[in-house]
Short mmCIF file of C-alpha atoms in Angstrom, two decimals:
data_model
loop_
_atom_site.label_atom_id
_atom_site.label_comp_id
_atom_site.label_asym_id
_atom_site.label_seq_id
_atom_site.Cartn_x
_atom_site.Cartn_y
_atom_site.Cartn_z
CA MET A 1 0.00 0.00 0.00
CA ASN A 2 1.47 3.37 -1.01
CA PRO A 3 0.61 6.94 -0.01
CA THR A 4 -1.11 7.53 -3.37
CA ALA A 5 -3.56 4.71 -2.65
CA ILE A 6 -4.22 6.11 0.81
CA LEU A 7 -4.87 9.59 -0.58
CA LEU A 8 -7.20 8.15 -3.21
CA ALA A 9 -9.13 6.25 -0.56
CA THR A 10 -9.37 9.41 1.54
CA PHE A 11 -10.66 11.34 -1.48
CA ILE A 12 -13.34 8.71 -2.11
CA LEU A 13 -14.41 8.86 1.54
CA SER A 14 -14.63 12.65 1.26
CA ILE A 15 -16.89 12.32 -1.78
CA VAL A 16 -19.11 9.89 0.14
CA GLY A 17 -19.17 12.40 2.99
CA LEU A 18 -20.18 15.11 0.52
CA PHE A 19 -23.20 13.06 -0.55
CA PHE A 20 -24.19 12.67 3.10
CA PHE A 21 -23.83 16.43 3.46
CA ILE A 22 -26.15 16.98 0.50
CA TRP A 23 -28.58 14.47 2.03
CA SER A 24 -28.56 16.43 5.29
CA LEU A 25 -29.49 19.55 3.34
CA ARG A 26 -32.34 17.71 1.66
CA ARG A 27 -33.57 16.57 5.07
CA GLY A 28 -33.83 20.16 6.21
CA MET A 29 -31.09 20.00 8.82
CA PHE A 30 -29.90 23.45 7.77
CA ASP A 31 -33.27 25.14 8.07
CA ASP A 32 -33.34 28.50 9.84
CA THR A 33 -35.23 27.01 12.79
CA SER A 34 -33.21 25.71 15.71
CA SER A 35 -35.39 22.65 16.33
CA GLY A 36 -32.36 20.38 16.03
CA ALA A 37 -30.57 22.25 18.79
CA ARG A 38 -33.57 21.71 21.10
CA THR A 39 -33.53 17.93 20.90
CA ILE A 40 -31.36 17.54 24.02
CA PHE A 41 -34.03 19.35 26.05
CA THR A 42 -37.36 17.89 26.98
CA LYS A 43 -40.48 20.06 27.17
CA GLY A 44 -40.01 22.84 29.69
CA GLU A 45 -36.27 22.37 30.19
CA ILE A 46 -35.11 25.32 28.12
CA GLY A 47 -34.38 28.05 30.62
CA GLN A 48 -33.65 25.52 33.37
CA THR A 49 -29.98 25.13 34.30
CA GLU A 50 -28.31 21.83 35.17
CA GLU A 51 -25.12 21.72 37.20
CA PRO A 52 -24.55 18.47 39.17
CA SER A 53 -21.15 19.56 40.53
CA ALA A 54 -22.32 22.86 42.05
CA ASP A 55 -23.62 23.34 45.56
CA SER A 56 -27.15 24.62 46.22
CA ALA A 57 -26.11 28.27 46.48
CA GLN A 58 -24.21 28.11 43.18
CA ARG A 59 -27.20 26.51 41.47
CA VAL A 60 -29.48 29.32 42.60
CA ARG A 61 -27.07 31.96 41.28
CA LEU A 62 -26.54 30.02 38.06
CA GLN A 63 -30.29 29.89 37.51
CA GLY A 64 -30.40 33.63 38.17
CA VAL A 65 -27.97 34.21 35.31
CA THR A 66 -30.23 32.28 32.94
CA ASP A 67 -33.37 33.97 34.25
CA SER A 68 -31.83 37.40 33.71
CA ASN A 69 -31.53 36.67 30.00
CA GLU A 70 -34.50 36.54 27.70
CA ARG A 71 -36.18 33.19 28.16
CA ASP A 72 -36.52 31.10 25.04
CA SER A 73 -39.89 31.88 23.49
CA GLY A 74 -40.34 28.30 22.34
CA SER A 75 -40.13 26.71 25.77
CA GLU A 76 -43.19 25.32 27.49
CA GLU A 77 -44.04 24.92 31.13
CA GLY A 78 -43.76 21.48 32.67
CA VAL A 79 -41.12 18.84 32.18
CA SER A 80 -42.18 15.78 30.21
CA PRO A 81 -42.33 12.90 32.72
CA ILE A 82 -42.05 10.32 29.92
CA GLU A 83 -38.83 11.73 28.52
CA LEU A 84 -37.46 12.32 32.01
CA SER A 85 -38.19 8.72 32.94
CA ALA A 86 -36.47 7.49 29.77
CA ARG A 87 -33.42 9.59 30.61
CA ILE A 88 -33.23 8.19 34.14
CA GLU A 89 -33.53 4.67 32.74
CA ALA A 90 -30.73 5.42 30.28
CA ASP A 91 -28.51 6.68 33.12
CA ARG A 92 -29.16 3.55 35.18
CA SER A 93 -28.34 1.28 32.25
CA THR A 94 -24.90 2.85 31.83
CA ALA A 95 -23.91 3.34 35.48
CA TYR A 96 -21.62 0.33 35.96
CA PRO A 97 -19.73 0.37 32.62
CA VAL A 98 -19.31 4.15 32.77
CA TYR A 99 -17.93 3.98 36.30
CA VAL A 100 -15.46 1.23 35.31
CA MET A 101 -14.13 3.29 32.42
CA LEU A 102 -14.00 6.64 34.21
CA ALA A 103 -12.36 5.12 37.30
CA SER A 104 -9.74 3.37 35.17
CA ALA A 105 -9.20 6.64 33.30
CA GLY A 106 -8.36 8.28 36.64
CA VAL A 107 -5.81 5.57 37.42
CA TRP A 108 -4.10 6.00 34.06
CA LEU A 109 -4.11 9.77 34.53
CA VAL A 110 -2.03 9.36 37.71
CA VAL A 111 0.34 6.89 36.00
CA ALA A 112 0.78 9.18 33.00
CA SER A 113 1.26 12.27 35.19
CA LEU A 114 4.00 10.70 37.31
CA ALA A 115 5.80 9.31 34.26
CA GLY A 116 5.53 12.66 32.48
CA LEU A 117 6.74 14.66 35.47
CA LEU A 118 9.75 12.40 35.99
CA SER A 119 10.55 12.61 32.27
CA SER A 120 10.41 16.40 32.49
CA LEU A 121 12.77 16.47 35.47
CA LYS A 122 15.27 14.32 33.59
CA LEU A 123 15.56 16.93 30.82
CA HIS A 124 17.31 19.32 33.20
CA TRP A 125 18.40 16.78 35.82
CA PRO A 126 19.92 14.07 33.61
CA ASP A 127 21.53 12.08 36.44
CA LEU A 128 18.21 11.42 38.16
CA LEU A 129 17.57 7.66 38.60
CA THR A 130 20.01 6.66 35.86
CA GLU A 131 20.72 3.30 37.48
CA TYR A 132 17.32 1.94 36.41
CA ALA A 133 16.88 1.19 32.71
CA TRP A 134 13.08 1.32 32.83
CA LEU A 135 13.29 4.81 34.34
CA SER A 136 15.46 6.17 31.53
CA PHE A 137 14.03 9.13 29.65
CA GLY A 138 13.37 7.22 26.42
CA ARG A 139 11.22 4.60 28.13
CA LEU A 140 9.50 6.91 30.62
CA ARG A 141 8.48 9.43 27.99
CA THR A 142 7.01 6.63 25.87
CA ILE A 143 5.15 5.24 28.89
CA HIS A 144 3.77 8.73 29.56
CA LEU A 145 2.52 9.15 25.98
CA ASN A 146 0.89 5.73 25.79
CA ALA A 147 -0.70 5.99 29.26
CA VAL A 148 -2.36 9.20 28.01
CA ALA A 149 -3.11 8.10 24.43
CA TYR A 150 -4.43 4.62 25.28
CA GLY A 151 -5.33 4.97 28.95
CA TRP A 152 -6.61 8.29 30.24
CA ALA A 153 -7.96 9.81 27.02
CA PRO A 154 -9.75 6.80 25.47
CA MET A 155 -11.17 5.52 28.75
CA GLY A 156 -12.39 9.05 29.56
CA THR A 157 -13.90 9.74 26.13
CA LEU A 158 -15.39 6.27 25.75
CA GLY A 159 -16.87 6.46 29.23
CA LEU A 160 -18.54 9.78 28.42
CA SER A 161 -19.75 8.40 25.07
CA VAL A 162 -21.33 5.36 26.71
CA TRP A 163 -23.15 7.72 29.09
CA LEU A 164 -24.20 10.25 26.46
CA LEU A 165 -25.46 8.07 23.62
CA PRO A 166 -28.33 6.39 25.53
CA ARG A 167 -29.48 9.84 26.65
CA LEU A 168 -29.27 11.30 23.17
CA LEU A 169 -30.99 8.29 21.58
CA GLN A 170 -33.52 7.92 24.43
CA THR A 171 -32.91 4.20 24.72
CA PRO A 172 -31.23 2.16 27.47
CA LEU A 173 -27.83 0.60 26.89
CA ARG A 174 -28.03 -3.12 26.21
CA GLY A 175 -24.95 -5.27 26.51
CA ALA A 176 -23.47 -3.40 29.47
CA ARG A 177 -21.51 -6.53 30.40
CA LEU A 178 -19.89 -6.52 26.97
CA VAL A 179 -18.81 -2.92 27.53
CA ILE A 180 -17.31 -3.83 30.91
CA LEU A 181 -15.53 -6.86 29.42
CA GLY A 182 -14.20 -4.67 26.61
CA ALA A 183 -12.89 -2.14 29.13
CA VAL A 184 -11.19 -4.91 31.12
CA ILE A 185 -9.52 -6.32 27.99
CA TRP A 186 -8.45 -2.83 26.92
CA ASN A 187 -6.90 -2.09 30.32
CA ALA A 188 -5.19 -5.49 30.43
CA ALA A 189 -3.70 -4.78 27.00
CA LEU A 190 -2.43 -1.42 28.21
CA VAL A 191 -0.83 -2.98 31.29
CA ALA A 192 0.94 -5.47 29.01
CA GLY A 193 1.90 -2.74 26.55
CA LEU A 194 3.35 -0.41 29.17
CA GLY A 195 5.16 -3.34 30.76
CA GLY A 196 6.70 -4.13 27.38
CA LEU A 197 7.76 -0.52 26.89
CA ALA A 198 9.34 -0.52 30.36
CA VAL A 199 11.56 -3.49 29.49
CA GLY A 200 12.47 -2.07 26.07
CA ILE A 201 9.97 -3.75 23.72
CA ASN A 202 9.05 -0.95 21.34
CA ALA A 203 7.71 -0.90 17.77
CA GLY A 204 9.69 2.29 17.14
CA MET A 205 6.93 4.59 15.85
CA GLU A 206 5.52 7.45 17.89
CA TRP A 207 1.92 6.82 19.02
CA LEU A 208 2.34 3.24 17.76
CA GLU A 209 5.07 2.01 20.10
CA ILE A 210 3.04 -0.86 21.57
CA PRO A 211 3.61 -4.04 19.48
CA TRP A 212 0.83 -5.20 17.16
CA GLN A 213 0.39 -8.46 19.06
CA ILE A 214 -0.89 -6.44 22.03
CA GLY A 215 -2.65 -3.98 19.73
CA GLY A 216 -4.95 -6.81 18.71
CA LEU A 217 -6.32 -6.80 22.25
CA PHE A 218 -7.07 -3.08 21.92
CA ALA A 219 -9.04 -3.90 18.77
CA MET A 220 -10.96 -6.65 20.58
CA GLY A 221 -11.69 -4.50 23.62
CA GLY A 222 -12.71 -1.54 21.49
CA MET A 223 -15.06 -3.72 19.45
CA LEU A 224 -16.79 -4.99 22.59
CA ILE A 225 -17.21 -1.42 23.86
CA GLY A 226 -18.39 -0.01 20.55
CA LEU A 227 -20.77 -2.77 19.46
CA PRO A 228 -23.55 -2.07 22.01
CA MET A 229 -23.34 1.64 21.19
CA ALA A 230 -23.65 0.94 17.47
CA LEU A 231 -26.66 -1.32 18.04
CA MET A 232 -28.43 1.46 19.95
CA LEU A 233 -28.75 3.48 16.74
CA GLY A 234 -31.22 0.95 15.39
CA ARG A 235 -33.30 1.10 18.59
CA ARG A 236 -33.32 4.85 19.01
CA LYS A 237 -36.55 6.57 19.99
CA VAL A 238 -35.64 9.99 18.59
CA HIS A 239 -36.37 11.16 15.06
CA HIS A 240 -33.52 13.65 14.88
CA LEU A 241 -29.90 12.75 15.64
CA TYR A 242 -28.35 15.61 17.59
CA VAL A 243 -24.98 16.83 16.32
CA SER A 244 -23.16 15.16 19.23
CA VAL A 245 -24.32 11.78 17.92
CA TRP A 246 -22.79 12.57 14.54
CA TYR A 247 -19.46 13.46 16.13
CA MET A 248 -19.36 10.41 18.40
CA GLY A 249 -20.59 8.00 15.73
CA ALA A 250 -17.96 9.19 13.28
CA ALA A 251 -15.19 9.01 15.88
CA LEU A 252 -16.13 5.45 16.86
CA PHE A 253 -15.85 4.51 13.17
CA TRP A 254 -12.70 6.46 12.40
CA PHE A 255 -10.54 5.23 15.29
CA PRO A 256 -10.59 1.48 14.55
CA THR A 257 -10.07 2.25 10.85
CA LEU A 258 -7.00 4.35 11.65
CA TYR A 259 -5.55 1.91 14.17
CA ILE A 260 -6.05 -1.27 12.14
CA VAL A 261 -4.56 0.24 8.96
CA ALA A 262 -1.59 1.64 10.87
CA LYS A 263 -0.87 -1.56 12.84
CA ILE A 264 -1.15 -4.21 10.09
CA PRO A 265 2.17 -6.05 10.50
CA GLY A 266 4.59 -6.13 7.59
CA LEU A 267 2.58 -3.72 5.44
CA HIS A 268 4.44 -0.40 5.74
CA PHE A 269 8.19 0.10 5.25
CA GLY A 270 10.67 2.96 4.96
CA VAL A 271 9.36 6.38 3.98
CA GLU A 272 5.87 4.96 3.54
CA GLN A 273 5.97 3.76 7.15
CA GLY A 274 6.94 7.25 8.35
CA THR A 275 4.13 8.76 6.28
CA MET A 276 1.64 6.27 7.68
CA ASN A 277 2.94 6.92 11.20
CA TRP A 278 1.97 10.60 11.08
CA TRP A 279 -1.19 9.90 9.13
CA PHE A 280 -2.24 7.94 12.21
CA GLY A 281 -0.56 10.14 14.83
CA HIS A 282 -2.33 13.31 13.76
CA ASN A 283 -5.63 11.75 12.75
CA VAL A 284 -6.10 9.97 16.07
CA LEU A 285 -6.24 13.44 17.62
CA GLY A 286 -8.30 15.10 14.92
CA LEU A 287 -10.64 12.24 14.00
CA TYR A 288 -11.11 10.57 17.37
CA TYR A 289 -10.31 12.72 20.42
CA THR A 290 -11.49 15.94 18.78
CA PRO A 291 -14.94 14.75 17.57
CA ILE A 292 -15.84 13.14 20.90
CA SER A 293 -14.64 16.18 22.83
CA LEU A 294 -16.65 18.49 20.57
CA ALA A 295 -19.67 16.21 21.07
CA CYS A 296 -19.28 16.70 24.82
CA VAL A 297 -19.03 20.48 24.47
CA TYR A 298 -22.17 20.56 22.31
CA TYR A 299 -24.07 18.64 24.99
CA PHE A 300 -22.75 19.84 28.35
CA LEU A 301 -22.42 23.56 27.62
CA PRO A 302 -26.09 24.06 26.58
CA LYS A 303 -27.32 21.81 29.38
CA VAL A 304 -25.48 23.76 32.07
CA ILE A 305 -26.85 27.15 31.02
CA GLY A 306 -30.26 25.85 29.90
CA ARG A 307 -29.97 27.37 26.45
CA PRO A 308 -29.66 25.59 23.04
CA ILE A 309 -26.59 26.27 20.95
CA ARG A 310 -27.03 29.48 19.01
CA SER A 311 -26.62 28.08 15.48
CA TYR A 312 -27.32 24.45 14.71
CA ASN A 313 -26.28 25.14 11.11
CA LEU A 314 -22.77 26.08 12.23
CA SER A 315 -22.49 22.90 14.30
CA LEU A 316 -23.20 20.75 11.24
CA LEU A 317 -20.92 22.85 9.07
CA GLY A 318 -18.15 22.25 11.60
CA PHE A 319 -18.76 18.50 11.55
CA TRP A 320 -18.68 18.06 7.79
CA THR A 321 -15.71 20.34 7.16
CA LEU A 322 -13.76 18.50 9.87
CA ALA A 323 -14.53 15.25 8.04
CA PHE A 324 -13.58 16.75 4.66
CA PHE A 325 -10.32 18.49 5.51
CA TYR A 326 -8.60 16.65 8.35
CA GLY A 327 -7.60 13.41 6.60
CA GLN A 328 -4.14 14.45 5.34
CA VAL A 329 -3.14 17.09 7.88
CA GLY A 330 -0.50 14.87 9.53
CA ALA A 331 2.08 15.08 6.74
CA HIS A 332 3.08 18.58 7.82
CA HIS A 333 5.10 16.83 10.55
CA LEU A 334 7.30 15.49 7.74
CA ILE A 335 8.08 18.79 5.98
CA GLY A 336 11.74 18.66 5.02
CA GLY A 337 11.77 14.88 5.10
CA PRO A 338 12.07 12.44 2.17
CA ILE A 339 8.39 12.54 1.22
CA PRO A 340 6.89 13.78 -2.06
CA GLU A 341 6.66 17.56 -2.16
CA TRP A 342 3.04 17.38 -3.31
CA LEU A 343 2.13 15.40 -0.18
CA ALA A 344 3.60 18.05 2.11
CA THR A 345 1.84 20.79 0.12
CA LEU A 346 -1.48 18.94 0.31
CA SER A 347 -1.07 18.68 4.07
CA ILE A 348 -0.38 22.41 4.36
CA VAL A 349 -3.47 23.25 2.28
CA GLN A 350 -5.71 20.99 4.35
CA SER A 351 -4.22 22.39 7.56
CA MET A 352 -5.22 25.89 6.51
CA MET A 353 -8.67 24.69 5.42
CA MET A 354 -9.17 23.42 8.97
CA LEU A 355 -9.73 27.06 9.92
CA ILE A 356 -13.28 26.64 8.55
CA PRO A 357 -14.58 24.11 11.12
CA VAL A 358 -12.61 25.80 13.89
CA ILE A 359 -14.09 29.23 13.18
CA ALA A 360 -17.57 27.71 12.81
CA PHE A 361 -17.28 26.05 16.21
CA SER A 362 -15.70 29.05 17.93
CA VAL A 363 -18.26 31.55 16.65
CA ASN A 364 -21.07 29.20 17.62
CA GLN A 365 -19.82 28.77 21.19
CA HIS A 366 -19.26 32.49 21.63
CA LEU A 367 -22.75 33.34 20.37
CA THR A 368 -24.22 30.70 22.68
CA MET A 369 -22.39 32.14 25.70
CA VAL A 370 -23.24 35.80 25.05
CA GLY A 371 -25.05 37.00 28.14
CA TYR A 372 -24.04 33.89 30.10
CA PHE A 373 -20.34 34.43 30.78
CA SER A 374 -21.09 35.35 34.39
CA ALA A 375 -22.30 31.76 34.81
CA LEU A 376 -18.64 30.74 34.94
CA LYS A 377 -18.54 32.01 38.53
CA TYR A 378 -21.13 29.47 39.61
CA SER A 379 -20.56 26.43 37.38
CA PRO A 380 -17.43 24.27 37.82
CA VAL A 381 -18.43 22.12 34.83
CA LEU A 382 -18.79 25.19 32.61
CA ARG A 383 -15.30 26.41 33.57
CA PHE A 384 -13.68 23.19 32.39
CA ILE A 385 -15.84 22.85 29.28
CA LEU A 386 -15.45 26.45 28.12
CA PHE A 387 -11.72 26.46 28.85
CA GLY A 388 -11.39 23.32 26.74
CA ALA A 389 -13.45 24.87 23.93
CA ILE A 390 -11.22 27.96 23.89
CA MET A 391 -8.10 25.79 23.81
CA TYR A 392 -9.52 23.92 20.83
CA THR A 393 -9.58 27.20 18.97
CA VAL A 394 -6.08 28.17 20.10
CA SER A 395 -4.58 24.77 19.31
CA SER A 396 -6.23 24.45 15.91
CA VAL A 397 -5.41 27.96 14.69
CA GLN A 398 -1.85 27.58 15.96
CA GLY A 399 -1.56 24.18 14.26
CA SER A 400 -2.78 25.55 10.93
CA PHE A 401 -0.16 28.29 10.86
CA GLU A 402 2.50 25.98 12.26
CA ALA A 403 2.06 23.88 9.11
CA LEU A 404 3.27 26.77 6.93
CA ARG A 405 6.84 26.17 5.78
CA THR A 406 8.12 29.51 7.06
CA VAL A 407 6.76 28.88 10.55
CA ASN A 408 7.60 25.18 10.47
CA ALA A 409 11.25 26.00 9.75
CA VAL A 410 11.50 27.63 13.20
CA THR A 411 9.24 25.44 15.33
CA HIS A 412 9.99 21.96 13.93
CA PHE A 413 12.08 19.68 16.18
CA THR A 414 11.78 22.11 19.09
CA HIS A 415 9.96 22.24 22.42
CA PHE A 416 7.40 24.55 20.80
CA THR A 417 5.85 21.47 19.18
CA VAL A 418 5.55 19.83 22.61
CA ALA A 419 3.72 22.90 23.93
CA HIS A 420 1.40 22.86 20.91
CA ALA A 421 0.59 19.17 21.39
CA HIS A 422 -0.33 19.79 25.03
CA ILE A 423 -2.64 22.67 24.11
CA GLY A 424 -4.62 20.20 22.02
CA LEU A 425 -4.56 16.98 24.02
CA TYR A 426 -4.47 18.57 27.46
CA GLY A 427 -5.89 22.08 27.22
CA PHE A 428 -8.73 20.93 24.97
CA VAL A 429 -9.40 17.18 25.29
CA THR A 430 -8.39 16.61 28.90
CA MET A 431 -10.16 19.70 30.23
CA VAL A 432 -13.36 18.69 28.43
CA ILE A 433 -13.07 15.19 29.93
CA PHE A 434 -12.67 16.72 33.39
CA GLY A 435 -15.81 18.82 32.88
CA GLY A 436 -17.73 15.84 31.54
CA ILE A 437 -16.75 13.65 34.49
CA TYR A 438 -17.81 16.33 36.98
CA PHE A 439 -21.20 16.42 35.25
CA VAL A 440 -21.63 12.66 34.84
CA MET A 441 -20.27 11.09 38.03
CA PRO A 442 -23.11 12.30 40.34
CA ARG A 443 -25.54 10.66 37.91
CA VAL A 444 -23.48 7.46 37.81
CA LEU A 445 -22.97 7.03 41.56
CA ASN A 446 -26.26 8.63 42.58
CA ILE A 447 -24.66 10.99 45.11
CA PRO A 448 -23.32 14.57 44.92
CA TRP A 449 -19.64 15.40 44.95
CA PRO A 450 -18.59 15.19 48.64
CA LYS A 451 -16.25 18.22 48.63
CA PRO A 452 -17.12 20.80 45.94
CA ALA A 453 -14.20 22.98 47.09
CA LEU A 454 -11.82 20.33 45.72
CA ILE A 455 -13.23 20.92 42.24
CA THR A 456 -12.15 24.56 42.45
CA TRP A 457 -8.70 23.54 43.69
CA HIS A 458 -8.42 21.07 40.84
CA PHE A 459 -9.36 23.66 38.23
CA TRP A 460 -6.95 26.36 39.34
CA LEU A 461 -4.05 23.95 39.90
CA VAL A 462 -4.30 22.50 36.39
CA VAL A 463 -4.95 25.86 34.72
CA ALA A 464 -1.99 27.49 36.48
CA GLY A 465 0.25 24.51 35.74
CA PHE A 466 -0.90 24.36 32.14
CA ALA A 467 -0.23 28.08 31.64
CA VAL A 468 3.28 27.82 33.05
CA TYR A 469 3.94 24.68 31.01
CA VAL A 470 2.77 26.08 27.67
CA ILE A 471 4.25 29.58 28.02
CA THR A 472 7.71 28.39 29.08
CA LEU A 473 7.94 25.68 26.41
CA SER A 474 6.62 27.99 23.69
CA ILE A 475 9.19 30.69 24.45
CA GLY A 476 12.00 28.19 24.93
CA GLY A 477 11.02 26.40 21.71
CA ILE A 478 11.10 29.55 19.59
CA LEU A 479 14.48 30.55 21.00
CA GLN A 480 15.72 27.02 20.36
CA GLY A 481 14.47 27.10 16.77
CA LEU A 482 16.10 30.44 16.04
CA ALA A 483 19.39 29.18 17.50
CA LEU A 484 19.22 26.02 15.37
CA GLN A 485 18.84 28.16 12.26
CA ASP A 486 21.90 30.25 13.08
CA PRO A 487 25.03 28.57 11.67
CA ASN A 488 27.19 30.56 14.09
CA VAL A 489 25.51 29.03 17.16
CA PRO A 490 26.92 25.64 18.23
CA PHE A 491 24.32 22.91 18.63
CA MET A 492 25.04 22.43 22.33
CA GLN A 493 24.38 26.12 22.90
CA SER A 494 20.91 25.70 21.41
CA VAL A 495 20.38 22.89 23.92
CA ALA A 496 21.76 24.81 26.89
CA LEU A 497 19.55 27.84 26.32
CA THR A 498 16.45 25.69 26.81
CA ILE A 499 17.38 24.63 30.37
CA PRO A 500 15.60 27.48 32.24
CA TRP A 501 12.48 26.92 30.13
CA LEU A 502 12.58 23.18 30.79
CA GLN A 503 12.74 23.92 34.50
CA GLY A 504 9.60 26.03 34.05
CA ARG A 505 8.03 23.05 32.30
CA SER A 506 8.67 20.91 35.37
CA ILE A 507 7.09 23.53 37.63
CA GLY A 508 3.99 23.55 35.44
CA GLY A 509 3.95 19.76 35.32
CA THR A 510 4.16 19.58 39.11
CA LEU A 511 1.12 21.84 39.49
CA MET A 512 -0.86 19.81 36.96
CA THR A 513 0.08 16.55 38.70
CA LEU A 514 -1.09 17.98 42.03
CA GLY A 515 -4.38 18.89 40.40
CA HIS A 516 -4.72 15.36 39.04
CA LEU A 517 -4.11 13.87 42.47
CA VAL A 518 -6.84 16.13 43.91
CA PHE A 519 -9.18 15.00 41.13
CA VAL A 520 -8.58 11.27 41.65
CA TYR A 521 -8.72 11.65 45.45
CA HIS A 522 -12.14 13.29 45.06
CA ILE A 523 -13.38 10.40 42.91
CA ALA A 524 -12.09 7.96 45.54
CA LEU A 525 -13.95 9.85 48.29
CA MET A 526 -17.11 9.75 46.24
CA THR A 527 -16.73 6.02 45.60
CA LEU A 528 -16.26 5.24 49.29
CA ARG A 529 -19.49 7.07 50.13
CA VAL A 530 -21.62 5.13 47.64
CA SER A 531 -22.10 2.21 50.05
CA SER A 532 -24.00 4.51 52.44
CA VAL A 533 -26.66 5.36 49.84
CA PRO A 534 -29.77 3.11 49.89
CA LEU A 535 -30.18 1.07 46.71
CA ASP A 536 -33.74 2.32 46.28
CA ALA A 537 -32.79 5.98 46.66
CA PRO A 538 -34.09 8.18 43.83
CA VAL A 539 -31.61 8.87 41.07
CA ILE A 540 -30.02 12.26 41.67
CA ALA A 541 -30.88 13.21 38.10
CA SER A 542 -34.55 13.37 38.99
CA GLN A 543 -33.99 15.85 41.76
CA GLN A 544 -33.82 18.78 39.38
CA HIS A 545 -35.52 19.67 36.11
CA GLY A 546 -32.36 19.43 34.06
CA ALA A 547 -31.94 15.71 34.58
#
């Protein structure tokens, strides 16, 4: 298989997507009315806020923010008991599998954080723990990446997807045991994969370091998790599929396609292997983590403020243009390498075209939040979700311009790229997962968060750490790139000048790790309190209109 065949296949898929886009127009999904945006609300819910992580005083003030704005003229009094009952039933059907995945996500977050922090320290403290081979920088950094890419992020996003889809389709999850079995197999595969990386077994490609023999278990576990969700589409009780379903459905199709093609043993060699490596490495972010995270934003943000997204048309435009333009973005990581010039140019063009879905999403979120920004003071979930949405814009716009050859010449092979990657996978994806978990977990465990103050501590620790991390690495990376371009500057001098900025990176990483420990400790506290709740207690979702 050569890159030309891959590009041709991508083009054909884009054409198929274009026909689906035309079909959506024919179905009236781009009508001026916002009926599609209202489908996540039952009768009477528009104008009613929902914030499971806030205390009672914050909920009152949050509702006051919504009440102070013009109430939606299409809302009706009285919440539909039928739809509310269906939602509660959907929540109950997903409780156990969602908890298994979100709890395991928290464990992998701690593992990844500790490995990442130790890796960061080694960059300016090279003699730290050098007597242990498995604690060398090369192995630790790889463990950190894979614990995030195949542990924290997929368990978090899949857990939120399993919780969201039954709600959005108004049908209970069937096959919950298959989902749990899939999660167990997935986690077992990751334990084996990280163990292999620790002892030096490595496939040698970034994002694909875990050997294909173990990767087969990921495929099996993912299939068991995804199959019940796919079957729900045929049993759905809603006529209209909300935009979040489109994003999640596409992501659940794209990821196995990407992973299986990239991991087929003995298929890719040489330059083609490098091209395929970054085809996967970039697309797993843009065609899996990004769609599911955007699906979460499109659900949780309107639900918190009790207001539909401002433009449903823009949400669909963002979905289809993401599908059209993202496929070949990854080759800009290979600019200057031994790949065809046309392939690099195509990647640059598609990277710039990605401004269309990003602008569509960003404008839509801003218009939705106009008049509601003061709600950030009272909603912990909204803080995480909106911060993640803003970072999506920052990361995507930065990535588009970083693909330009003139910019790439300075930033490539520097710490600036590391900062950019963390804006996307941490500032955007991880922060949205945090917000989603704070919304979902009270519904899953049927109890409120035991210490709401810890949520505030978590937010400010990770935001402060993230800011220090990104700013120091961005500055240090640009200085490093300029030094590398200067023939009069010795290479070791370009390395030495990064030391103060790498120390700043470790400070930021320490703050983020502290925030993660607070987050996981809070989940543990919540779990320990579940046993004190009577089994026949009413689901917490029914205790407020926005269930």
